[in-house]
Coordinates of C-alpha atoms in Angstrom, one line a residue:
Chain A
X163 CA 45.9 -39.7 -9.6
X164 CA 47.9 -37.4 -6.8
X165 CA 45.9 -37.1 -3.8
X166 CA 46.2 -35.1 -0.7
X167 CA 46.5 -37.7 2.4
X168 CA 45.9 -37.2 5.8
X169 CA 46.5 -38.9 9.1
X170 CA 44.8 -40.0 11.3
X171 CA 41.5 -40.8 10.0
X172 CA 40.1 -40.3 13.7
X173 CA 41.8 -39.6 17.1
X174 CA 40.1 -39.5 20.6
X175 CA 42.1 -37.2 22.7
X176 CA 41.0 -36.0 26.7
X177 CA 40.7 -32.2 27.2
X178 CA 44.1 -30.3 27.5
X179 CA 46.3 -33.1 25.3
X180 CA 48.4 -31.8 22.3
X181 CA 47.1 -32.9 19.0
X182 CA 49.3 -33.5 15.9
X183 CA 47.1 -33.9 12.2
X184 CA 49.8 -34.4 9.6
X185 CA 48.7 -34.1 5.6
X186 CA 51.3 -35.1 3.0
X187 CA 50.1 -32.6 0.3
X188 CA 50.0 -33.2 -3.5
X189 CA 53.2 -32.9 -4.2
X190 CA 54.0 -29.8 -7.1
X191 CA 51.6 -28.3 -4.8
X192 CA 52.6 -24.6 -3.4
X193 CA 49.9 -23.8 -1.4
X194 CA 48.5 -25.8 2.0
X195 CA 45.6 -24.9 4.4
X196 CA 43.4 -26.4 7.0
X197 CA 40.0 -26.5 7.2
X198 CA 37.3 -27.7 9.8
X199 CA 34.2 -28.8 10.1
X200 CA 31.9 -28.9 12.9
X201 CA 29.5 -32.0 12.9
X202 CA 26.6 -30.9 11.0
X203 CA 28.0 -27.3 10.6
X204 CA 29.9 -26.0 7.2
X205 CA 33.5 -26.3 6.3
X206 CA 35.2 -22.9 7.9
X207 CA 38.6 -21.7 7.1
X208 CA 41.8 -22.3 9.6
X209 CA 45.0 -20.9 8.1
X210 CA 46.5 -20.9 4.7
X211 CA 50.5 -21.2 4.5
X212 CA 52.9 -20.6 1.5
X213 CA 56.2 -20.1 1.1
X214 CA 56.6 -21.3 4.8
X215 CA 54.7 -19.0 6.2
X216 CA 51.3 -18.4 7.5
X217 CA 49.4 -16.6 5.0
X218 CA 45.6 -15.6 6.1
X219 CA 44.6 -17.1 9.2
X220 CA 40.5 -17.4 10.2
X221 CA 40.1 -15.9 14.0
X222 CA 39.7 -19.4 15.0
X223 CA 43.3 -19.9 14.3
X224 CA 44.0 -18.8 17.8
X225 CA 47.2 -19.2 19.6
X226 CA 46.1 -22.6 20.6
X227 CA 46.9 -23.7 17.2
X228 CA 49.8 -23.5 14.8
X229 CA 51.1 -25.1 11.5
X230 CA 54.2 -26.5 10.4
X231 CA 55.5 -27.4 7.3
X232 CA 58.7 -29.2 9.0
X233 CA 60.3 -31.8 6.0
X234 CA 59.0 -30.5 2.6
X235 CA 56.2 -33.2 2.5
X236 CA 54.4 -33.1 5.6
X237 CA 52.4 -30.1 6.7
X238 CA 51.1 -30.1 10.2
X239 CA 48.0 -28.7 12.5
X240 CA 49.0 -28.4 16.1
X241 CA 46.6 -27.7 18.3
X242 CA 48.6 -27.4 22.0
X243 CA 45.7 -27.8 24.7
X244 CA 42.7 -29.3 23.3
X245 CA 39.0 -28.1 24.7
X246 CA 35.5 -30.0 23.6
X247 CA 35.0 -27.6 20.9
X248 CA 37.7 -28.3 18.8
X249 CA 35.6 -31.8 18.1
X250 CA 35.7 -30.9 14.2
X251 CA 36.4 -32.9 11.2
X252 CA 39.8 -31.4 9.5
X253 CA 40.4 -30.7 6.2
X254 CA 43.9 -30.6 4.7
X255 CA 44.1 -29.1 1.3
X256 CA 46.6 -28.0 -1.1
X257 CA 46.8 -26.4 -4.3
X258 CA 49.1 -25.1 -7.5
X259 CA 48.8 -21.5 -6.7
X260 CA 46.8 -19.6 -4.8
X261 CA 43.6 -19.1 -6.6
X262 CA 43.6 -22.4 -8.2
X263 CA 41.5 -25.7 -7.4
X264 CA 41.7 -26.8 -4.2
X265 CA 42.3 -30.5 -3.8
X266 CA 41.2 -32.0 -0.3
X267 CA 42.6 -34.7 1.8
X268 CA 39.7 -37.5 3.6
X269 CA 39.7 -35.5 6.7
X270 CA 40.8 -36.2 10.3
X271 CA 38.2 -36.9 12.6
X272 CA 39.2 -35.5 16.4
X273 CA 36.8 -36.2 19.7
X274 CA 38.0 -34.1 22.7
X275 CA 36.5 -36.0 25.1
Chain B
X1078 CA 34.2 -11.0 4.6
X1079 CA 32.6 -12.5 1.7
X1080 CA 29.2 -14.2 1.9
X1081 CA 28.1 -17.6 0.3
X1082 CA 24.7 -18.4 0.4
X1083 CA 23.4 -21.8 -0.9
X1084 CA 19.6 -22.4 -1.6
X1085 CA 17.8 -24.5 -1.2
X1086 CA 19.1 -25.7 2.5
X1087 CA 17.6 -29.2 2.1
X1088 CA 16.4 -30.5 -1.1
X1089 CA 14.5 -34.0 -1.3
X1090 CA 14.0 -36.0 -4.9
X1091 CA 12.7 -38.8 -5.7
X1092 CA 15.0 -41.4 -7.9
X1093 CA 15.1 -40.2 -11.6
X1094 CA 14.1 -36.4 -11.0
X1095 CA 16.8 -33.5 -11.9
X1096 CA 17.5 -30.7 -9.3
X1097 CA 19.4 -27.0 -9.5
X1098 CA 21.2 -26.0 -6.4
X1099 CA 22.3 -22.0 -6.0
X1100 CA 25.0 -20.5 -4.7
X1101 CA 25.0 -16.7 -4.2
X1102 CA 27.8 -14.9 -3.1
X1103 CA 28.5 -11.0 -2.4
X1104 CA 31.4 -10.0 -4.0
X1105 CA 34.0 -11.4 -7.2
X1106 CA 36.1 -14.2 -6.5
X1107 CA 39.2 -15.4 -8.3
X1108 CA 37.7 -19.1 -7.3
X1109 CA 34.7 -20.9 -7.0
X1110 CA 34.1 -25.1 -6.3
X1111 CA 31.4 -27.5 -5.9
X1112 CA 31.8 -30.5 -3.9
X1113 CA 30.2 -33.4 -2.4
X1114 CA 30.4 -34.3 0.7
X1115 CA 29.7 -37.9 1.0
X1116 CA 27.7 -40.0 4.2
X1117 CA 31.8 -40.5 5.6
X1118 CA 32.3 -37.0 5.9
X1119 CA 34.9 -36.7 2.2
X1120 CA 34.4 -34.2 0.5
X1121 CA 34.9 -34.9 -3.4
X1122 CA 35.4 -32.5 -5.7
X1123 CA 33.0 -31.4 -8.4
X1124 CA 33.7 -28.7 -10.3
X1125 CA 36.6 -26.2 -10.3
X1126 CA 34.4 -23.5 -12.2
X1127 CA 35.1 -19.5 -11.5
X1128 CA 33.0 -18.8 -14.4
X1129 CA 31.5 -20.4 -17.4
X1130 CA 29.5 -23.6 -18.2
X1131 CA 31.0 -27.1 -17.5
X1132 CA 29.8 -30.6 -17.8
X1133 CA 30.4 -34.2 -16.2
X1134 CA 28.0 -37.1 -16.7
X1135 CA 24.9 -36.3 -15.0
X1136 CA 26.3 -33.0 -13.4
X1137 CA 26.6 -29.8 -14.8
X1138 CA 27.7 -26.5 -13.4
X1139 CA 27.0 -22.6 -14.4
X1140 CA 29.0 -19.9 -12.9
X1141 CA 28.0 -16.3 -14.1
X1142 CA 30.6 -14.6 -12.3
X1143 CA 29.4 -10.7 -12.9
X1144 CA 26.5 -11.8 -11.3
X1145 CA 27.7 -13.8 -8.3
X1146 CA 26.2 -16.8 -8.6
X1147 CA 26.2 -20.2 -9.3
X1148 CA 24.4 -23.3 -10.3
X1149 CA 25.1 -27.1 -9.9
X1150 CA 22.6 -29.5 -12.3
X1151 CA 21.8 -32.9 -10.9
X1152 CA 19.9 -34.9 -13.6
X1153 CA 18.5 -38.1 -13.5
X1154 CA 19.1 -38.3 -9.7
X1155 CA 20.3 -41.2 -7.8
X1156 CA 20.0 -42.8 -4.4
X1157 CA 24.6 -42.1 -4.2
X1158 CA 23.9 -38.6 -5.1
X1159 CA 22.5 -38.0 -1.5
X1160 CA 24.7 -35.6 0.9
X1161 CA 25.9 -32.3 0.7
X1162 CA 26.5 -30.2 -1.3
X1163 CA 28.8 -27.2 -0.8
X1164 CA 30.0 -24.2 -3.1
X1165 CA 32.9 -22.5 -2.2
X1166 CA 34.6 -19.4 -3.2
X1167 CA 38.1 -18.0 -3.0
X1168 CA 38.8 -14.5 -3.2
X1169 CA 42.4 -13.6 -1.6
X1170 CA 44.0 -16.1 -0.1
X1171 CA 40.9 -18.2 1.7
X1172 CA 37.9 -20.6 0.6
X1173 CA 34.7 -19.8 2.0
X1174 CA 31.9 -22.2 2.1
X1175 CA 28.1 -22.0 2.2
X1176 CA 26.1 -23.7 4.4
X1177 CA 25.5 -26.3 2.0
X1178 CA 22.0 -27.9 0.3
X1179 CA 21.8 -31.6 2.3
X1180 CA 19.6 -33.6 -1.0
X1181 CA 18.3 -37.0 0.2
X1182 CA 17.6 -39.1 -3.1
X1183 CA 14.5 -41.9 -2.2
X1184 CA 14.1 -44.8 -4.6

């Protein structure tokens, strides 16, 4: 069964490092977004991107962060200068259009340390 | 924006017992999900379900859309069934969870 994969599982980063969490969608999908989650807090919205562009972004999709959809497969989450708070889980997901059912990756873990 | 409310926020069952969990939201939405999220943080889906009734194993789901809610059914409950659960709904272009119902299952 297609899945949506992400890497890393978990990356430890100090404050102010650039972070790169790449997710290799399902691949007929057309629409990609990021999600986080804050330990013990629920799963908020990042950005949304179709068509190669950003489509809705959250207002935690500051300027600290931006996507990238660079080869056709792999859609990325930069985040440029880490702080403590962007500790989350993240989400990748993808779907077939954009009300349809959202398939998500395993998540990559990220301690700012 | 719209809001997602789950009920109850923590749930606890004894092995064997069924449970509902609601999901409220305040406005119509093109999309709504259940998932799991399991003790390593996954989050599985349950149901894709913007409206209507459907059924898998010892889950079933409700979505009466006119009257923005939902229900997830949890019968004969088991110690793996323990996590979260959050509904989600989609009504542009962005998912927005609830807080989630945390069930703990004791055998």
């Amino acid at each position: 069964e297609p899945e949506v994969t992400q890497t890393p599982s978990h990356q430890v980063t100090q404050m102010g490092q650039e972070v790169i969490l790449r997710c290799v969608p399902i691949s007929n999908h057309l629409y990609f977004y990021w999600y986080r989650q804050i330990l013990g807090q629920k799963v908020e919205f990042l950005v949304s991107f179709y068509n190669n562009e950003i489509s809705e972004k959250s207002e935690i999709f500051d300027d600290q962060f931006s996507v990238e959809r660079p080869d056709g497969s792999n859609f990325t989450l930069k985040i440029r200068s880490t702080k403590l708070e962007d500790s989350a889980m993240y989400f990748c997901a993808s779907s077939m259009s954009g009300t349809g059912e959202l398939f998500f990756g395993e998540g990559s873990r990220l301690t700012v340390l | 924006g719209i809001q997602v409310e789950q009920s109850p926020p923590d749930l606890i069952l004894q092995e064997g017992a069924n449970s509902t969990l609601r999901c409220n939201f305040s406005d119509s939405v093109n999309n709504l999900q259940w998932f799991h999220q399991n003790p390593w943080g996954q989050l599985i889906n349950l149901f894709y379900i913007p409206s209507g009734t459907k059924q898998n194993g010892r889950l079933s789901a409700t979505t009466v859309a006119t009257e923005r809610y939902s229900l997830l059914y949890i019968s004969s409950s088991q110690t793996t069934d323990s996590g979260v659960y959050f509904c989600a709904v989609e009504r542009s272009d962005d998912m927005r969870f609830g807080a989630g119902t945390r069930l703990t299952v004791k055998p």
